[in-house]
Coordinates of C-alpha atoms in Angstrom, one line a residue:
M1 CA -0.2 0.1 0.2
F2 CA 1.4 3.3 -0.7
E3 CA 1.6 6.2 1.7
P4 CA -0.9 8.3 1.3
V5 CA -0.9 12.0 0.4
I6 CA -2.6 13.8 2.9
A7 CA -3.6 17.6 1.8
P8 CA -3.1 21.1 3.7
S9 CA -4.6 21.0 7.5
G10 CA -6.4 24.5 6.4
T11 CA -8.3 22.6 3.4
L12 CA -11.8 20.6 3.2
L13 CA -10.2 17.4 2.2
G14 CA -6.9 17.8 4.5
L15 CA -9.9 18.3 8.0
L16 CA -11.2 14.9 7.0
Q17 CA -8.1 12.6 6.3
R18 CA -7.3 13.7 9.7
G19 CA -10.6 12.8 11.0
R20 CA -10.2 16.4 12.9
G21 CA -14.1 17.5 14.1
D22 CA -13.8 20.8 12.3
G23 CA -13.9 18.5 9.1
T24 CA -17.2 17.3 9.9
L25 CA -18.1 21.0 10.8
H26 CA -16.5 22.4 7.3
A27 CA -18.3 19.6 5.4
L28 CA -21.8 20.4 6.6
T29 CA -21.1 24.1 6.3
A30 CA -19.8 23.4 2.3
P31 CA -21.0 23.3 -0.6
R32 CA -23.4 19.4 -0.8
A33 CA -21.3 17.8 -3.7
E34 CA -17.9 19.3 -2.5
A35 CA -18.2 17.7 0.5
L36 CA -19.9 14.2 -0.7
A37 CA -16.6 14.5 -3.0
A38 CA -13.7 15.0 -0.4
L39 CA -16.0 12.5 1.3
D40 CA -15.5 10.2 -1.0
H41 CA -11.8 10.7 -1.6
C42 CA -11.1 9.7 2.0
V43 CA -12.9 6.4 1.6
L44 CA -11.7 5.4 -1.2
R45 CA -8.3 5.9 -1.0
D46 CA -7.4 5.3 3.1
P47 CA -6.1 8.3 4.5
R48 CA -4.6 6.3 7.8
H49 CA -1.0 5.8 8.3
D50 CA -1.6 2.7 10.8
W51 CA -5.0 1.7 9.5
Q52 CA -4.9 -1.3 11.6
V53 CA -5.5 1.4 15.3
E54 CA -6.2 4.6 14.1
N55 CA -10.3 5.1 13.6
R56 CA -12.2 6.7 10.2
S57 CA -15.0 4.3 9.7
L58 CA -17.8 5.8 12.2
Y59 CA -16.3 9.2 11.2
Y60 CA -17.3 8.7 7.8
A61 CA -20.3 6.5 8.5
R62 CA -22.1 9.7 10.3
L63 CA -21.1 12.3 7.7
Y64 CA -22.4 10.2 5.4
L65 CA -25.7 10.1 7.7
D66 CA -25.4 13.7 8.0
L67 CA -24.8 14.8 4.5
G68 CA -27.5 12.1 2.6
G69 CA -24.3 11.3 0.7
G70 CA -25.2 8.1 -1.9
L71 CA -23.3 5.2 -2.2
D72 CA -22.2 4.8 -6.1
A73 CA -19.0 6.0 -5.6
I74 CA -18.1 3.0 -3.1
E75 CA -19.7 0.6 -5.0
A76 CA -18.2 1.5 -8.1
H77 CA -14.5 1.3 -6.2
L78 CA -15.8 -1.9 -4.7
F79 CA -16.8 -3.7 -8.1
S80 CA -14.1 -2.6 -10.1
A81 CA -12.0 -4.3 -12.3
E82 CA -9.2 -3.6 -9.4
D83 CA -10.5 -5.8 -7.1
V84 CA -9.3 -8.8 -8.8
L85 CA -6.1 -7.4 -9.4
D86 CA -5.5 -5.6 -6.2
A87 CA -6.1 -8.6 -3.0
D88 CA -4.6 -5.8 -0.9
E89 CA -7.6 -5.8 2.5
C90 CA -6.3 -2.2 2.5
R91 CA -7.8 -1.0 -0.7
T92 CA -11.1 -1.8 0.6
G93 CA -11.1 -2.4 4.2
L94 CA -12.4 1.2 4.8
A95 CA -15.2 1.2 2.3
L96 CA -16.0 -1.8 3.6
A97 CA -16.6 -0.6 7.4
V98 CA -18.3 2.3 6.5
L99 CA -21.0 -0.2 5.4
G100 CA -20.9 -1.6 7.9
H101 CA -21.7 1.6 10.3
L102 CA -24.5 2.6 8.0
A103 CA -25.9 -0.4 7.9
S104 CA -26.3 -0.1 11.8
Y105 CA -27.8 3.0 11.3
G106 CA -30.4 1.3 9.2
R107 CA -29.1 2.1 5.4
R108 CA -30.3 -0.9 3.6
D109 CA -28.5 -0.2 0.6
A110 CA -25.0 -0.3 3.0
L111 CA -26.6 -3.9 3.9
E112 CA -26.8 -5.4 0.3
L113 CA -23.7 -4.0 -1.0
L114 CA -21.8 -5.8 1.8
R115 CA -24.1 -8.6 0.9
R116 CA -23.2 -8.3 -2.5
Y117 CA -19.4 -8.2 -1.8
A118 CA -19.2 -11.0 0.5
A119 CA -20.6 -13.4 -2.2
S120 CA -18.7 -11.8 -5.0
G121 CA -15.4 -9.8 -3.9
T122 CA -11.9 -10.0 -3.1
N123 CA -12.2 -9.4 0.2
W124 CA -15.1 -11.3 1.5
A125 CA -13.9 -12.4 4.9
W126 CA -13.8 -8.9 5.7
A127 CA -17.3 -8.3 4.7
L128 CA -18.1 -11.3 6.0
D129 CA -17.4 -10.3 9.6
E130 CA -19.4 -6.7 9.0
L131 CA -22.3 -8.5 8.5
A132 CA -21.7 -11.0 11.0
L133 CA -22.3 -8.2 13.7
R134 CA -25.3 -6.4 11.6
D135 CA -27.1 -9.1 9.3
D136 CA -29.8 -11.6 10.4
D137 CA -29.4 -14.9 10.5
A138 CA -31.4 -15.5 7.1
G139 CA -29.2 -13.1 5.1
L140 CA -26.0 -14.9 6.4
R141 CA -27.6 -18.2 5.5
A142 CA -28.1 -16.7 2.0
L143 CA -24.3 -16.2 1.7
A144 CA -23.0 -20.1 2.9
A145 CA -23.4 -21.2 -1.0
P146 CA -21.5 -18.8 -3.0
V147 CA -18.5 -18.2 0.3
L148 CA -18.2 -22.0 -0.3
A149 CA -18.2 -22.2 -3.6
R150 CA -15.1 -20.2 -3.7
F151 CA -13.0 -23.2 -2.2
P152 CA -12.7 -26.3 -4.4
A153 CA -13.9 -30.0 -3.5
D154 CA -9.8 -31.0 -3.0
P155 CA -7.7 -31.5 -0.3
E156 CA -6.4 -28.0 -1.2
G157 CA -9.5 -26.2 -1.2
E158 CA -10.5 -28.2 1.7
A159 CA -7.2 -26.7 3.4
E160 CA -7.6 -23.1 2.1
L161 CA -11.8 -23.3 3.5
A162 CA -10.1 -24.6 7.4
A163 CA -8.0 -22.0 7.2
A164 CA -10.2 -19.6 6.8
V165 CA -12.5 -20.7 9.3
R166 CA -9.7 -21.3 11.7
D167 CA -8.6 -17.3 11.3
A168 CA -12.1 -15.7 10.9
F169 CA -12.2 -12.9 13.1
E170 CA -16.2 -13.1 13.7
P171 CA -17.3 -16.8 14.3
R172 CA -21.3 -16.6 13.5
P173 CA -21.7 -17.3 10.1
W174 CA -19.8 -20.2 10.2
R175 CA -21.4 -21.6 13.1
L176 CA -24.8 -20.6 11.7
W177 CA -24.0 -22.9 8.3
A178 CA -22.6 -25.8 10.6
D179 CA -25.7 -25.9 11.7
D180 CA -27.1 -25.5 7.9
P181 CA -30.1 -28.3 6.7
R182 CA -28.2 -28.2 3.1
E183 CA -26.2 -31.5 4.3
S184 CA -23.6 -30.1 1.8
I185 CA -23.2 -27.0 2.9
A186 CA -22.9 -28.0 6.6
S187 CA -20.9 -31.1 6.7
R188 CA -17.8 -29.2 4.8
V189 CA -18.2 -26.4 7.3
R190 CA -18.2 -29.1 10.5
A191 CA -15.3 -30.9 8.8
A192 CA -13.2 -27.0 8.2
Q193 CA -13.8 -26.5 12.1
E194 CA -12.5 -30.0 13.3
T195 CA -9.5 -29.6 11.1
G196 CA -8.8 -25.9 12.2
C197 CA -9.0 -26.8 16.2
F198 CA -6.7 -30.3 15.2
D199 CA -4.3 -27.4 13.7
R200 CA -3.8 -25.5 16.5
W201 CA -3.5 -28.5 18.7
Q202 CA -0.9 -29.1 15.8
R203 CA 1.4 -25.9 16.8
Q204 CA 0.8 -26.4 20.7
L205 CA 3.1 -29.6 20.1
R206 CA 5.2 -28.0 18.2
P207 CA 7.6 -25.4 19.6
Q208 CA 9.4 -23.4 18.4
G209 CA 13.1 -21.4 20.1
P210 CA 14.8 -21.9 23.1
R211 CA 13.9 -24.8 25.9
P212 CA 14.9 -25.7 29.1
G213 CA 18.4 -26.7 29.4
W214 CA 19.7 -24.4 27.2
S215 CA 22.8 -21.9 27.9
V216 CA 23.4 -18.6 27.7
Q217 CA 25.5 -19.1 24.6
A218 CA 22.7 -21.0 23.2
V219 CA 20.1 -18.2 23.3
F220 CA 22.8 -15.5 22.5
D221 CA 23.6 -17.7 19.1
W222 CA 19.3 -18.1 18.8
A223 CA 19.2 -14.2 18.7
Q224 CA 22.0 -14.2 16.1
Q225 CA 20.0 -16.6 14.4
G226 CA 16.6 -15.0 14.3
L227 CA 18.9 -11.5 12.9
E228 CA 20.0 -14.0 10.0
R229 CA 16.6 -14.8 9.0
G230 CA 15.3 -10.6 9.5
A231 CA 13.3 -11.6 12.8
A232 CA 14.7 -9.8 15.5
L233 CA 14.4 -11.9 18.4
H234 CA 16.6 -9.9 21.3
V235 CA 13.2 -8.8 23.4
P236 CA 12.2 -12.6 23.9
A237 CA 16.1 -13.7 23.4
A238 CA 16.2 -11.5 26.8
R239 CA 13.3 -12.8 28.8
C240 CA 15.1 -16.4 27.9
L241 CA 18.1 -14.9 30.0
T242 CA 15.8 -14.6 32.6
A243 CA 15.6 -18.0 32.8
V244 CA 18.6 -19.4 32.3
A245 CA 21.2 -17.4 33.5
G246 CA 22.8 -17.6 36.7
P247 CA 25.2 -14.8 38.8
E248 CA 27.9 -17.1 38.0
D249 CA 26.8 -15.8 34.2
R250 CA 27.2 -12.1 34.6
A251 CA 30.7 -11.3 33.1
E252 CA 29.6 -13.5 29.9
I253 CA 26.6 -11.2 29.7
V254 CA 28.2 -8.0 30.1
E255 CA 31.0 -8.8 27.4
A256 CA 28.1 -9.6 24.8
A257 CA 26.8 -6.8 25.7
R258 CA 30.2 -4.9 25.2
S259 CA 31.6 -6.9 22.4
G260 CA 28.9 -9.8 20.9
S261 CA 27.4 -10.0 17.8
D262 CA 24.5 -7.4 16.6
G263 CA 22.0 -10.4 18.1
A264 CA 23.7 -11.0 21.4
R265 CA 24.7 -7.5 21.9
S266 CA 21.0 -6.7 21.6
T267 CA 20.0 -9.5 24.0
A268 CA 22.9 -8.7 26.8
L269 CA 21.7 -4.8 26.6
R270 CA 18.2 -5.7 27.2
Y271 CA 18.9 -8.7 29.8
L272 CA 21.0 -5.6 31.9
A273 CA 18.5 -2.9 31.8
D274 CA 16.0 -5.0 32.7
N275 CA 17.8 -6.0 35.8
N276 CA 19.3 -2.6 36.7
D277 CA 22.5 -3.9 36.3
P278 CA 25.4 -1.3 37.6
D279 CA 26.7 -1.6 34.4
A280 CA 23.9 -0.9 32.5
L281 CA 24.1 3.0 31.6
E282 CA 27.4 2.6 30.7
L283 CA 27.4 0.0 28.2
I284 CA 24.5 1.3 26.7
E285 CA 25.9 4.7 26.4
D286 CA 28.9 2.5 24.6
A287 CA 26.9 0.6 22.0
V288 CA 24.6 4.1 21.1
S289 CA 28.7 5.4 20.3
T290 CA 29.7 1.8 18.6
G291 CA 26.8 -0.2 17.4
S292 CA 25.0 -1.0 14.2
A293 CA 21.8 0.9 13.8
L294 CA 20.4 -2.6 15.0
V295 CA 22.2 -2.4 18.1
V296 CA 21.6 1.7 18.8
D297 CA 17.7 0.9 18.2
A298 CA 17.6 -2.0 20.4
A299 CA 20.1 -0.1 23.0
V300 CA 17.8 3.5 23.0
D301 CA 14.5 0.5 23.8
A302 CA 16.2 -1.4 26.7
F303 CA 17.0 2.3 28.0
E304 CA 13.6 3.3 27.8
R305 CA 12.5 0.7 29.8
M306 CA 14.6 1.4 32.7
R307 CA 12.8 2.5 36.1
S308 CA 15.3 3.2 38.5
I309 CA 16.8 6.4 39.3
A310 CA 20.0 6.4 38.6
A311 CA 18.8 5.8 34.7
V312 CA 16.5 8.9 35.7
D313 CA 19.3 10.9 36.8
R314 CA 21.2 10.2 33.6
A315 CA 18.2 10.9 31.4
R316 CA 19.1 14.8 32.8
G317 CA 22.5 14.5 32.0
W318 CA 21.9 13.1 28.0
A319 CA 19.0 15.2 27.1
R320 CA 20.5 17.6 25.3
R321 CA 23.1 15.0 23.5
P322 CA 21.8 15.5 19.7
D323 CA 21.5 11.8 18.6
A324 CA 19.3 9.1 19.2
L325 CA 20.0 8.7 23.1
G326 CA 19.5 12.2 23.5
A327 CA 15.8 11.9 22.2
A328 CA 15.8 8.7 24.5
A329 CA 16.8 10.7 27.2
G330 CA 14.1 13.6 26.5
R331 CA 11.1 10.8 26.2
M332 CA 11.9 9.5 29.4
L333 CA 11.8 12.5 31.6
A334 CA 8.6 12.9 30.2
C335 CA 7.7 9.6 31.4
R336 CA 9.4 9.8 34.5
G337 CA 10.9 13.0 35.5
G338 CA 9.2 15.8 37.7
A339 CA 8.6 19.7 37.6
Q340 CA 12.3 20.4 37.3
D341 CA 13.1 18.4 33.9
S342 CA 9.5 20.8 32.7
D343 CA 12.7 22.6 30.7
L344 CA 14.5 20.1 29.6
V345 CA 10.8 17.8 28.1
L346 CA 9.8 21.6 26.3
G347 CA 13.3 21.8 24.8
A348 CA 13.0 18.0 23.7
L349 CA 9.0 18.4 22.0
R350 CA 10.3 21.7 20.4
E351 CA 13.0 19.9 19.0
A352 CA 11.2 17.4 17.5
V353 CA 8.8 19.2 15.9
R354 CA 11.3 21.6 14.5
G355 CA 14.0 18.6 13.6
E356 CA 11.1 15.6 12.4
G357 CA 7.7 17.8 12.0
P358 CA 4.2 17.0 13.7
D359 CA 4.2 13.2 12.9
A360 CA 7.4 13.0 14.4
P361 CA 7.3 9.1 16.3
T362 CA 9.2 10.7 19.5
L363 CA 6.3 12.9 19.8
W364 CA 4.0 10.5 21.4
T365 CA 5.6 10.2 24.5
L366 CA 7.1 13.9 25.0
V367 CA 3.4 15.2 24.0
D368 CA 2.1 12.6 27.0
G369 CA 4.6 14.1 29.2
A370 CA 4.3 17.7 28.6
G371 CA 0.4 17.3 29.5
R372 CA 1.3 15.4 33.4
L373 CA 4.0 17.7 34.0
G374 CA 1.3 20.9 32.9
I375 CA 3.7 23.0 30.8
A376 CA 1.7 26.1 30.2
C377 CA 5.0 26.9 28.3
A378 CA 4.2 24.2 25.6
A379 CA 0.7 24.8 25.0
P380 CA 1.7 26.4 21.5
V381 CA 3.7 23.8 20.2
L382 CA 1.1 21.3 21.3
R383 CA -1.8 23.2 19.2
H384 CA 0.6 23.2 16.2
V385 CA 0.5 19.1 16.3
Y386 CA -3.2 19.2 16.9
R387 CA -3.5 21.1 13.9
E388 CA -0.8 19.4 11.2
T389 CA -0.6 15.8 12.8
A390 CA -1.8 13.7 10.2
S391 CA -2.1 10.5 13.2
S392 CA -5.5 10.8 14.7
H393 CA -4.3 9.0 17.9
L394 CA -1.7 12.0 18.5
R395 CA -4.0 14.4 18.2
G396 CA -6.0 12.8 20.7
R397 CA -2.7 13.2 22.8
A398 CA -2.3 16.3 22.3
A399 CA -6.1 17.5 22.7
R400 CA -5.7 15.2 26.3
A401 CA -2.2 17.8 27.4
L402 CA -3.8 20.5 26.0
A403 CA -6.7 20.2 28.5
A404 CA -3.5 19.8 30.8
T405 CA -1.9 23.0 29.9
D406 CA -4.2 25.6 28.2
P407 CA -7.0 27.4 29.5
S408 CA -8.6 27.9 26.1
F409 CA -9.3 24.5 25.4
A410 CA -12.7 24.2 26.6
S411 CA -14.0 26.6 24.8
G412 CA -11.6 26.0 21.6
F413 CA -10.0 22.4 19.9
A414 CA -12.4 20.6 23.1
V415 CA -15.2 21.9 21.0
E416 CA -14.8 20.1 17.6
C417 CA -13.0 17.6 19.1
L418 CA -16.7 16.1 20.2
W419 CA -16.9 15.3 16.4
D420 CA -13.5 13.8 16.0
C421 CA -13.0 10.2 14.3
E422 CA -10.9 8.8 18.0
E423 CA -13.4 7.9 20.5
S424 CA -11.3 8.5 23.4
T425 CA -10.5 12.2 21.5
R426 CA -14.4 12.7 21.7
E427 CA -14.5 11.7 25.5
I428 CA -11.8 14.3 26.3
A429 CA -14.1 16.8 24.4
A430 CA -17.4 15.5 26.3
R431 CA -15.4 16.6 29.5
F432 CA -14.2 19.6 29.2
A433 CA -16.1 21.1 26.4
E434 CA -17.6 24.2 27.8
T435 CA -22.0 24.0 27.4
G436 CA -22.4 27.4 27.0
D437 CA -21.8 26.8 23.2
A438 CA -25.7 26.0 21.6
R439 CA -23.5 23.1 19.6
V440 CA -22.2 21.6 22.2
V441 CA -25.1 20.8 23.8
E442 CA -27.1 19.6 21.2
R443 CA -23.9 17.3 20.0
L444 CA -23.6 16.1 23.7
R445 CA -27.5 14.9 23.5
R446 CA -26.9 13.2 20.0
L447 CA -24.0 11.4 21.2
A448 CA -25.9 10.2 24.1
A449 CA -28.7 9.0 22.1
D450 CA -26.5 7.5 19.4
P451 CA -26.2 3.6 19.8
A452 CA -23.5 3.4 17.8
E453 CA -21.4 5.6 20.4
E454 CA -18.5 3.8 22.3
A455 CA -19.7 3.1 26.1
E456 CA -16.6 5.4 27.1
V457 CA -17.8 8.2 25.5
Q458 CA -21.4 7.7 26.5
T459 CA -20.2 7.5 30.4
A460 CA -18.4 10.7 30.4
V461 CA -21.5 12.9 28.3
R462 CA -23.9 11.6 30.7
S463 CA -21.8 13.1 33.3
R464 CA -22.3 16.4 31.8
I465 CA -25.9 15.9 30.8
G466 CA -28.1 17.5 33.8
P467 CA -31.2 19.8 34.5
D468 CA -29.2 22.3 34.4
M469 CA -27.9 22.2 31.3
P470 CA -29.3 24.9 28.6
A471 CA -32.0 24.1 26.3
V472 CA -31.3 23.6 23.1

């Protein structure tokens, strides 16, 4: 999947791609054709950098409802020739999830599209999972024959069917089909269910990796072999060392941390840091200066996991370093520093935005730290991150930090956050948004009555709704 191209934050398309509440508010006041074109663009070209954790589907579905939008563009996208040529579920996943939400709101056209795609589309399993949550038994039973027809009645086809049943996210359709009155369907599904259970049992009998009785060197060798295969195993290998190593092995582990192979060195650094070894900090600093990129990353990660007072003190000395260790020190102080570290955290936050932009991964921790420490001077930087980041999760963290640092948050960003794509951000808004704004009161009441809204958001909303709330 190609990296999404995100429009500027001041445009309607850019707002909708980011999932910002202002996107919905602007779309509702823009010319309807323009708003629907931007909405279709987002749904058909998934704008998320990480589609597995960022939410957009409910946000876009609600906007289709508010605009009275049709589904012709989604239908053309799902049933185009590209569906056969590009089997990547990222191409159609967002559109199918939007249809699922629309079906839950009673849009019959969305339900029918999901049924058609489950019967004939490439990403049929995703569509079936959406239907499993929303369709009735009759609708799901009607899909049994077309879905099973995808799997030839030969050993290879039966193995693929067993894998599909075993890996299904929602088991409801398969359970219905196992009890289907048509024996040709029920018998195949039951056999696939039994095969899937047997496969899981066999995998449990064939464990891979370290076993009791391994030596420290054997664990190091396993970690290095993983690297040579392209798999970084130093984290599980460090856990294995905890079970394998004794006090008499410390010298060997320290030597591996100083000059071992990349796999052994990464494993030893992680193990020593997790056990607060007195030499861990010096070995980490040396690894950052002399190690490969993989060893540097492992050393930095190991350092950030440390919880000792000595590690926090060392972070204060490292925070101004212009390298990965300096950045890690800033993040450690953001997580575990005190009020005396506010200037260092603020400096790290500003430097990250200046040097890496509003989507830098390091900002997640630094933004949280600015809120935890209540750094009022960080509010301008946090507002910039909130507006510009393409990550809806980072924007939510910025909103939470602004609630702790910016007195204008309740009457400003908190209002638009009520329409945000992330439920955690809507929850923050529900707790902080000033109810003197008529839009806030109306939105709170709507969220309280929306069956698709998350329970945490509705709990926050109901804590604000009372007899003294202004009438809409």
